[in-house]
Backbone as a printed PyTorch tensor [residue, N CA C, xyz], in Angstrom:
tensor([[[  0.8330,  -1.1730,   0.0000],
         [  0.0000,   0.0000,   0.0000],
         [  0.8770,   1.2360,   0.0000]],

        [[  0.5110,   2.1790,  -0.8530],
         [  1.3000,   3.4030,  -0.9210],
         [  0.5070,   4.5390,  -0.3150]],

        [[  1.2190,   5.3710,   0.3430],
         [  0.5820,   6.5510,   0.9190],
         [  0.5690,   7.6550,  -0.1240]],

        [[ -0.5680,   8.2840,  -0.2830],
         [ -0.6060,   9.4120,  -1.2090],
         [ -0.0210,  10.6190,  -0.4880]],

        [[  0.7500,  11.4010,  -1.2410],
         [  1.3850,  12.5610,  -0.5970],
         [  0.3410,  13.5820,  -0.1830]],

        [[  0.5680,  14.1740,   0.9290],
         [ -0.3160,  15.2370,   1.3910],
         [  0.4230,  16.5520,   1.2650]],

        [[ -0.3330,  17.5740,   1.0490],
         [  0.2810,  18.8790,   0.8700],
         [ -0.3710,  19.8660,   1.8160]],

        [[  0.4530,  20.7330,   2.3420],
         [ -0.0650,  21.7960,   3.1920],
         [ -0.3920,  23.0520,   2.3810]],

        [[ -0.1040,  22.9910,   1.0640],
         [ -0.3600,  24.1550,   0.2190],
         [ -1.8620,  24.3200,   0.0130]],

        [[ -2.3450,  25.5510,   0.0260],
         [ -3.7710,  25.7810,  -0.1940],
         [ -4.1420,  25.4830,  -1.6420]],

        [[ -5.3770,  25.0590,  -1.8530],
         [ -5.7960,  24.8220,  -3.2280],
         [ -6.0660,  26.1600,  -3.9110]],

        [[ -6.3360,  26.1200,  -5.2240],
         [ -6.4960,  27.3470,  -6.0090],
         [ -7.6490,  28.2050,  -5.4960]],

        [[ -8.7200,  27.5650,  -5.0400],
         [ -9.8690,  28.3260,  -4.5500],
         [ -9.5090,  29.1100,  -3.3040]],

        [[ -8.8020,  28.4710,  -2.3900],
         [ -8.4170,  29.1700,  -1.1640],
         [ -7.4690,  30.3210,  -1.4710]],

        [[ -6.5510,  30.1170,  -2.4150],
         [ -5.6090,  31.1690,  -2.7790],
         [ -6.3390,  32.3390,  -3.4140]],

        [[ -7.2590,  32.0690,  -4.3270],
         [ -8.0130,  33.1480,  -4.9810],
         [ -8.8630,  33.9070,  -3.9720]],

        [[ -9.5200,  33.1860,  -3.0770],
         [-10.3360,  33.8470,  -2.0610],
         [ -9.4780,  34.7210,  -1.1570]],

        [[ -8.3130,  34.2350,  -0.8050],
         [ -7.3950,  35.0160,   0.0310],
         [ -6.9160,  36.2640,  -0.6790]],

        [[ -6.6580,  36.1570,  -1.9880],
         [ -6.2090,  37.3090,  -2.7660],
         [ -7.3100,  38.3550,  -2.8520]],

        [[ -8.5420,  37.9180,  -3.0540],
         [ -9.6650,  38.8530,  -3.1340],
         [ -9.8600,  39.5480,  -1.7940]],

        [[ -9.7870,  38.7810,  -0.7230],
         [ -9.9270,  39.3630,   0.6080],
         [ -8.8170,  40.3710,   0.8640]],

        [[ -7.5870,  40.0080,   0.4790],
         [ -6.4530,  40.9210,   0.6580],
         [ -6.6100,  42.1850,  -0.1580]],

        [[ -7.0610,  42.0460,  -1.4170],
         [ -7.2450,  43.2130,  -2.2770],
         [ -8.3620,  44.1000,  -1.7390]],

        [[ -9.4180,  43.4870,  -1.2570],
         [-10.5290,  44.2590,  -0.6910],
         [-10.0630,  45.0300,   0.5300]],

        [[ -9.2970,  44.3820,   1.3640],
         [ -8.7790,  45.0370,   2.5580],
         [ -7.8410,  46.1740,   2.1600]],

        [[ -7.0030,  45.9570,   1.1480],
         [ -6.0800,  46.9970,   0.7040],
         [ -6.8240,  48.2130,   0.1710]],

        [[ -7.8320,  48.0050,  -0.6680],
         [ -8.5560,  49.1280,  -1.2510],
         [ -9.3760,  49.8570,  -0.1910]],

        [[ -9.7920,  49.1480,   0.8220],
         [-10.5610,  49.7820,   1.9060],
         [ -9.6940,  50.7560,   2.7000]],

        [[ -8.3910,  50.5450,   2.6820],
         [ -7.4740,  51.4090,   3.4210],
         [ -7.0660,  52.6640,   2.6470]],

        [[ -7.4680,  52.7640,   1.3880],
         [ -7.0710,  53.8850,   0.5470],
         [ -8.1430,  54.9680,   0.6160]],

        [[ -7.7040,  56.1810,   0.8420],
         [ -8.6400,  57.3180,   0.9090],
         [ -9.2360,  57.5950,  -0.4680]],

        [[-10.4630,  58.0720,  -0.4860],
         [-11.1600,  58.3670,  -1.7410],
         [-10.3770,  59.3590,  -2.5960]],

        [[ -9.7530,  60.3440,  -1.9620],
         [ -8.9610,  61.3360,  -2.7010],
         [ -7.8530,  60.6490,  -3.4810]],

        [[ -7.2360,  59.6590,  -2.8820],
         [ -6.1450,  58.9410,  -3.5580],
         [ -6.6640,  58.1280,  -4.7370]],

        [[ -7.8010,  57.5060,  -4.5790],
         [ -8.3860,  56.7280,  -5.6800],
         [ -8.7330,  57.6620,  -6.8350]],

        [[ -9.3500,  58.7880,  -6.5290],
         [ -9.7500,  59.7530,  -7.5620],
         [ -8.5300,  60.3140,  -8.2760]],

        [[ -7.5230,  60.7350,  -7.5320],
         [ -6.3450,  61.3200,  -8.1770],
         [ -5.5680,  60.2800,  -8.9740]],

        [[ -5.5370,  59.0430,  -8.5000],
         [ -4.8630,  57.9830,  -9.2540],
         [ -5.5770,  57.7350, -10.5810]],

        [[ -6.8970,  57.6780, -10.5450],
         [ -7.6630,  57.4960, -11.7820],
         [ -7.4200,  58.6750, -12.7290]],

        [[ -7.3840,  59.8750, -12.1910],
         [ -7.1520,  61.0630, -13.0090],
         [ -5.7680,  61.0280, -13.6490]],

        [[ -4.7650,  60.6090, -12.9060],
         [ -3.4040,  60.5340, -13.4470],
         [ -3.3280,  59.5040, -14.5710]],

        [[ -4.0220,  58.3850, -14.4200],
         [ -4.0560,  57.3800, -15.4900],
         [ -4.7160,  57.9480, -16.7450]],

        [[ -5.8210,  58.6570, -16.5670],
         [ -6.4870,  59.2790, -17.7080],
         [ -5.5900,  60.3340, -18.3570]],

        [[ -4.9060,  61.1260, -17.5390],
         [ -3.9910,  62.1450, -18.0650],
         [ -2.8660,  61.5200, -18.8760]],

        [[ -2.2710,  60.4800, -18.3340],
         [ -1.1520,  59.8270, -19.0200],
         [ -1.5860,  59.2500, -20.3590]],

        [[ -2.7180,  58.5650, -20.3540],
         [ -3.2170,  57.9730, -21.6000],
         [ -3.5620,  59.0640, -22.6140]],

        [[ -4.1900,  60.1400, -22.1640],
         [ -4.5570,  61.2330, -23.0660],
         [ -3.3140,  61.9040, -23.6410]],

        [[ -2.2870,  62.0760, -22.8330],
         [ -1.0470,  62.6890, -23.3140],
         [ -0.4280,  61.8520, -24.4340]],

        [[ -0.4120,  60.5540, -24.2500],
         [  0.1330,  59.6630, -25.2790],
         [ -0.7020,  59.7790, -26.5460]],

        [[ -2.0260,  59.7770, -26.4060],
         [ -2.9110,  59.8390, -27.5730],
         [ -2.8810,  61.2160, -28.2460]],

        [[ -2.4210,  62.2450, -27.5360],
         [ -2.2380,  63.5690, -28.1410],
         [ -0.8950,  63.6730, -28.8560]],

        [[ -0.1380,  62.5870, -28.8440],
         [  1.1640,  62.5730, -29.5080],
         [  2.2900,  63.1000, -28.6520]],

        [[  2.0880,  63.1620, -27.3460],
         [  3.0870,  63.7260, -26.4540],
         [  3.9940,  62.6800, -25.8210]],

        [[  3.9040,  61.4410, -26.2960],
         [  4.7540,  60.3870, -25.7370],
         [  6.2100,  60.6920, -26.0470]],

        [[  7.0660,  60.3100, -25.1330],
         [  8.4970,  60.5220, -25.3060],
         [  8.9990,  59.6870, -26.4800]],

        [[  9.9020,  60.2600, -27.2550],
         [ 10.4950,  59.5080, -28.3520],
         [ 11.2750,  58.3310, -27.7880]],

        [[ 11.0560,  57.1720, -28.3620],
         [ 11.7380,  55.9660, -27.9110],
         [ 12.7230,  55.4730, -28.9490]],

        [[ 13.3700,  54.3670, -28.6660],
         [ 14.3700,  53.8350, -29.5980],
         [ 13.7540,  53.3500, -30.9130]],

        [[ 12.4520,  53.0660, -30.9030],
         [ 11.8120,  52.5550, -32.1090],
         [ 11.0770,  53.6300, -32.9050]],

        [[ 11.1630,  54.8670, -32.4830],
         [ 10.5120,  55.9190, -33.2460],
         [  9.9910,  57.0380, -32.3760]],

        [[  9.3570,  57.9800, -33.0450],
         [  8.8360,  59.1600, -32.3570],
         [  7.5690,  58.8290, -31.5960]],

        [[  7.3600,  59.5180, -30.4930],
         [  6.1550,  59.3380, -29.7030],
         [  4.9140,  59.7780, -30.4530]],

        [[  5.0990,  60.6110, -31.4730],
         [  3.9690,  61.0870, -32.2590],
         [  3.2810,  59.9620, -33.0190]],

        [[  3.9180,  58.8190, -33.1370],
         [  3.2850,  57.6950, -33.8370],
         [  2.0610,  57.1750, -33.0790]],

        [[  1.9110,  57.5570, -31.8240],
         [  0.7660,  57.1270, -31.0150],
         [ -0.3910,  58.1210, -31.0720]],

        [[ -0.2390,  59.1610, -31.8680],
         [ -1.2730,  60.1870, -31.9930],
         [ -2.5910,  59.5610, -32.4530]],

        [[ -3.6320,  59.7800, -31.6670],
         [ -4.9740,  59.2990, -31.9950],
         [ -5.9500,  60.2610, -31.3180]],

        [[ -6.3460,  61.2870, -32.0430],
         [ -7.1420,  62.3480, -31.4510],
         [ -8.5530,  61.9050, -31.0770]],

        [[ -9.0990,  60.9090, -31.7710],
         [-10.4150,  60.4030, -31.3940],
         [-10.3510,  59.7810, -30.0000]],

        [[ -9.3310,  58.9790, -29.7570],
         [ -9.1370,  58.3790, -28.4320],
         [ -8.8110,  59.4510, -27.3970]],

        [[ -7.9780,  60.4120, -27.7660],
         [ -7.6120,  61.4900, -26.8470],
         [ -8.8420,  62.2800, -26.4170]],

        [[ -9.7360,  62.5500, -27.3530],
         [-10.9600,  63.2990, -27.0380],
         [-11.7720,  62.5770, -25.9630]],

        [[-11.9160,  61.2720, -26.0990],
         [-12.6810,  60.4880, -25.1220],
         [-12.0280,  60.5350, -23.7440]],

        [[-10.7150,  60.3720, -23.7190],
         [ -9.9960,  60.3740, -22.4440],
         [-10.0480,  61.7380, -21.7660]],

        [[ -9.8820,  62.7920, -22.5400],
         [ -9.9090,  64.1440, -21.9730],
         [-11.3080,  64.4780, -21.4630]],

        [[-12.3250,  64.0730, -22.1950],
         [-13.6970,  64.3260, -21.7470],
         [-13.9810,  63.5810, -20.4460]],

        [[-13.5400,  62.3250, -20.3490],
         [-13.7270,  61.5610, -19.1060],
         [-12.9730,  62.2160, -17.9550]],

        [[-11.7650,  62.6800, -18.2230],
         [-10.9710,  63.3660, -17.2060],
         [-11.6630,  64.6490, -16.7560]],

        [[-12.1850,  65.4190, -17.7030],
         [-12.8720,  66.6710, -17.3590],
         [-14.0870,  66.3980, -16.4800]],

        [[-14.8230,  65.3560, -16.8070],
         [-15.9980,  65.0140, -15.9990],
         [-15.5810,  64.6080, -14.5920]],

        [[-14.5500,  63.7950, -14.4860],
         [-14.0690,  63.3500, -13.1730],
         [-13.5730,  64.5290, -12.3370]],

        [[-12.7700,  65.3720, -12.9370],
         [-12.2020,  66.5120, -12.2030],
         [-13.2990,  67.4810, -11.7830]],

        [[-14.1940,  67.7870, -12.6850],
         [-15.2720,  68.7270, -12.3770],
         [-16.1940,  68.1920, -11.2910]],

        [[-16.5680,  66.9330, -11.4120],
         [-17.4970,  66.3460, -10.4370],
         [-16.8670,  66.1580,  -9.0660]],

        [[-15.5840,  65.8350,  -9.0290],
         [-14.9500,  65.5220,  -7.7450],
         [-14.2970,  66.7220,  -7.0720]],

        [[-14.1090,  67.8130,  -7.7810],
         [-13.3950,  68.9750,  -7.2310],
         [-13.9240,  69.4470,  -5.8770]],

        [[-15.2320,  69.5550,  -5.6880],
         [-15.7060,  70.0180,  -4.3760],
         [-15.3510,  69.0660,  -3.2250]],

        [[-15.2020,  67.8010,  -3.5430],
         [-14.9480,  66.8120,  -2.4990],
         [-13.4710,  66.5490,  -2.2230]],

        [[-12.6130,  66.7780,  -3.2230],
         [-11.1930,  66.4380,  -3.0280],
         [-10.3700,  67.6140,  -2.5260]],

        [[-10.9350,  68.7830,  -2.5330],
         [-10.2330,  69.9490,  -1.9970],
         [ -9.4530,  70.6900,  -3.0560]],

        [[ -9.2250,  71.9520,  -2.7860],
         [ -8.5960,  72.8420,  -3.7560],
         [ -7.1720,  72.4250,  -4.1160]],

        [[ -6.4110,  71.9500,  -3.1520],
         [ -5.0200,  71.5760,  -3.4210],
         [ -4.9410,  70.4920,  -4.4920]],

        [[ -5.7500,  69.4630,  -4.3870],
         [ -5.7390,  68.3810,  -5.3650],
         [ -6.4170,  68.8190,  -6.6630]],

        [[ -7.5370,  69.4960,  -6.5460],
         [ -8.3050,  69.8920,  -7.7280],
         [ -7.5170,  70.8590,  -8.6070]],

        [[ -6.7740,  71.7500,  -8.0040],
         [ -6.0160,  72.7450,  -8.7750],
         [ -5.0000,  72.0790,  -9.6930]],

        [[ -4.2500,  71.1170,  -9.1840],
         [ -3.2460,  70.4520, -10.0210],
         [ -3.9030,  69.6000, -11.1050]],

        [[ -5.0380,  68.9920, -10.7850],
         [ -5.7530,  68.2160, -11.8010],
         [ -6.3180,  69.1280, -12.8860]],

        [[ -6.8430,  70.2790, -12.4940],
         [ -7.3550,  71.2390, -13.4790],
         [ -6.2340,  71.7440, -14.3880]],

        [[ -5.0690,  72.0040, -13.7980],
         [ -3.9250,  72.4630, -14.5990],
         [ -3.5260,  71.4140, -15.6340]],

        [[ -3.4490,  70.1700, -15.1940],
         [ -3.1080,  69.0850, -16.1230],
         [ -4.1480,  68.9230, -17.2070]],

        [[ -5.4100,  69.0280, -16.8320],
         [ -6.5010,  68.9230, -17.7910],
         [ -6.4100,  70.0360, -18.8230]],

        [[ -6.2030,  71.2550, -18.3640],
         [ -6.1110,  72.3930, -19.2870],
         [ -4.9410,  72.2220, -20.2470]],

        [[ -3.8200,  71.7430, -19.7510],
         [ -2.6580,  71.4960, -20.6000],
         [ -2.9870,  70.4740, -21.6830]],

        [[ -3.7020,  69.4250, -21.3190],
         [ -4.0970,  68.4160, -22.3030],
         [ -5.0840,  68.9790, -23.3250]],

        [[ -6.0240,  69.7980, -22.8600],
         [ -6.9810,  70.4000, -23.7840],
         [ -6.2620,  71.3000, -24.7950]],

        [[ -5.2720,  72.0450, -24.3340],
         [ -4.5070,  72.8990, -25.2340],
         [ -3.6430,  72.0730, -26.1880]],

        [[ -3.0690,  70.9880, -25.6950],
         [ -2.2600,  70.0980, -26.5440],
         [ -3.1370,  69.4630, -27.6200]],

        [[ -4.3500,  69.0870, -27.2500],
         [ -5.2880,  68.5300, -28.2210],
         [ -5.5800,  69.5600, -29.3040]],

        [[ -5.8790,  70.7760, -28.8770],
         [ -6.2040,  71.8470, -29.8210],
         [ -5.0280,  72.0900, -30.7700]],

        [[ -3.8280,  72.0620, -30.2510],
         [ -2.6390,  72.2730, -31.0790],
         [ -2.4080,  71.1190, -32.0540]],

        [[ -2.6890,  69.8890, -31.6310],
         [ -2.4620,  68.7240, -32.4770],
         [ -3.5410,  68.5520, -33.5430]],

        [[ -4.6920,  69.1580, -33.3300],
         [ -5.8190,  68.9880, -34.2460],
         [ -5.6230,  69.8310, -35.5010]],

        [[ -5.8070,  69.1940, -36.6610],
         [ -5.6890,  69.8900, -37.9380],
         [ -6.8830,  70.8080, -38.1500]],

        [[ -8.0630,  70.3310, -37.7500],
         [ -9.2890,  71.1230, -37.8660],
         [ -9.7210,  71.4950, -36.4500]],

        [[ -9.5040,  72.7390, -36.0530],
         [ -9.8200,  73.1180, -34.6660],
         [-11.3190,  73.0800, -34.3710]],

        [[-11.6210,  72.6900, -33.1430],
         [-13.0060,  72.7130, -32.6720],
         [-13.4130,  74.1570, -32.4170]],

        [[-14.6980,  74.4120, -32.5400],
         [-15.2300,  75.7310, -32.1840],
         [-15.0450,  75.9340, -30.6790]],

        [[-14.9020,  77.1740, -30.2350],
         [-14.7860,  77.4160, -28.7940],
         [-15.9380,  76.7670, -28.0260]],

        [[-15.5980,  76.0390, -26.9870],
         [-16.5930,  75.3490, -26.1820],
         [-16.9550,  73.9670, -26.6850]],

        [[-16.4200,  73.5800, -27.8440],
         [-16.7330,  72.2790, -28.4350],
         [-15.5720,  71.2920, -28.3370]],

        [[-14.4600,  71.7030, -27.7810],
         [-13.3000,  70.8260, -27.6490],
         [-13.5410,  69.7480, -26.6000]],

        [[-12.6090,  68.8220, -26.4830],
         [-12.7940,  67.7360, -25.5210],
         [-12.8970,  68.2470, -24.0910]],

        [[-13.9530,  67.8430, -23.4240],
         [-14.1540,  68.2050, -22.0250],
         [-14.6610,  69.6030, -21.7860]],

        [[-14.7830,  70.3990, -22.8350],
         [-15.1670,  71.8000, -22.6410],
         [-16.6150,  71.9700, -22.2060]],

        [[-17.4400,  70.9590, -22.3850],
         [-18.8040,  71.0920, -21.8720],
         [-18.8050,  71.0360, -20.3390]],

        [[-17.7170,  70.5170, -19.7650],
         [-17.5800,  70.4790, -18.3010],
         [-16.7440,  71.6420, -17.7730]],

        [[-15.7640,  72.1050, -18.5560],
         [-14.8220,  73.0980, -18.0670],
         [-15.0300,  74.4960, -18.6260]],

        [[-15.8050,  74.6040, -19.6810],
         [-15.9070,  75.8690, -20.3850],
         [-14.8230,  75.9290, -21.4490]],

        [[-14.8850,  76.9370, -22.2700],
         [-13.9730,  77.0900, -23.3860],
         [-12.5210,  77.2550, -22.9090]],

        [[-11.6170,  76.5940, -23.6120],
         [-10.1860,  76.7020, -23.3050],
         [ -9.5080,  77.3290, -24.5280]],

        [[ -8.9000,  78.4800, -24.3150],
         [ -8.2010,  79.1560, -25.4160],
         [ -6.8330,  79.5940, -24.9960]]])
């Protein structure tokens, strides 16, 4: 008779459940301001790349990532997030997010061959005209 080996290692279900519990506990410890600003920074970074502002790399210019349709969507989402959350996150955080947003809106306007009418640019329905 052979003994089957026993293992003290948790099965996949226990490991996945533990990871979910750990992730839930981790996110519960993060302040809402941090979650909002992190999401905003991700949107800003993606929009900057889509506006053609990516750093030139060894394989070519960052402008090869220019995609103004995608940039418009990202900037509009960022404008909505910043505008809606500004009263709750405080002036210190909101000011830097607004500055970054405005910079992206201006970069979009500069990269666009056919300029949008004032107030019609990405996110301008939330922020007002950017000139």
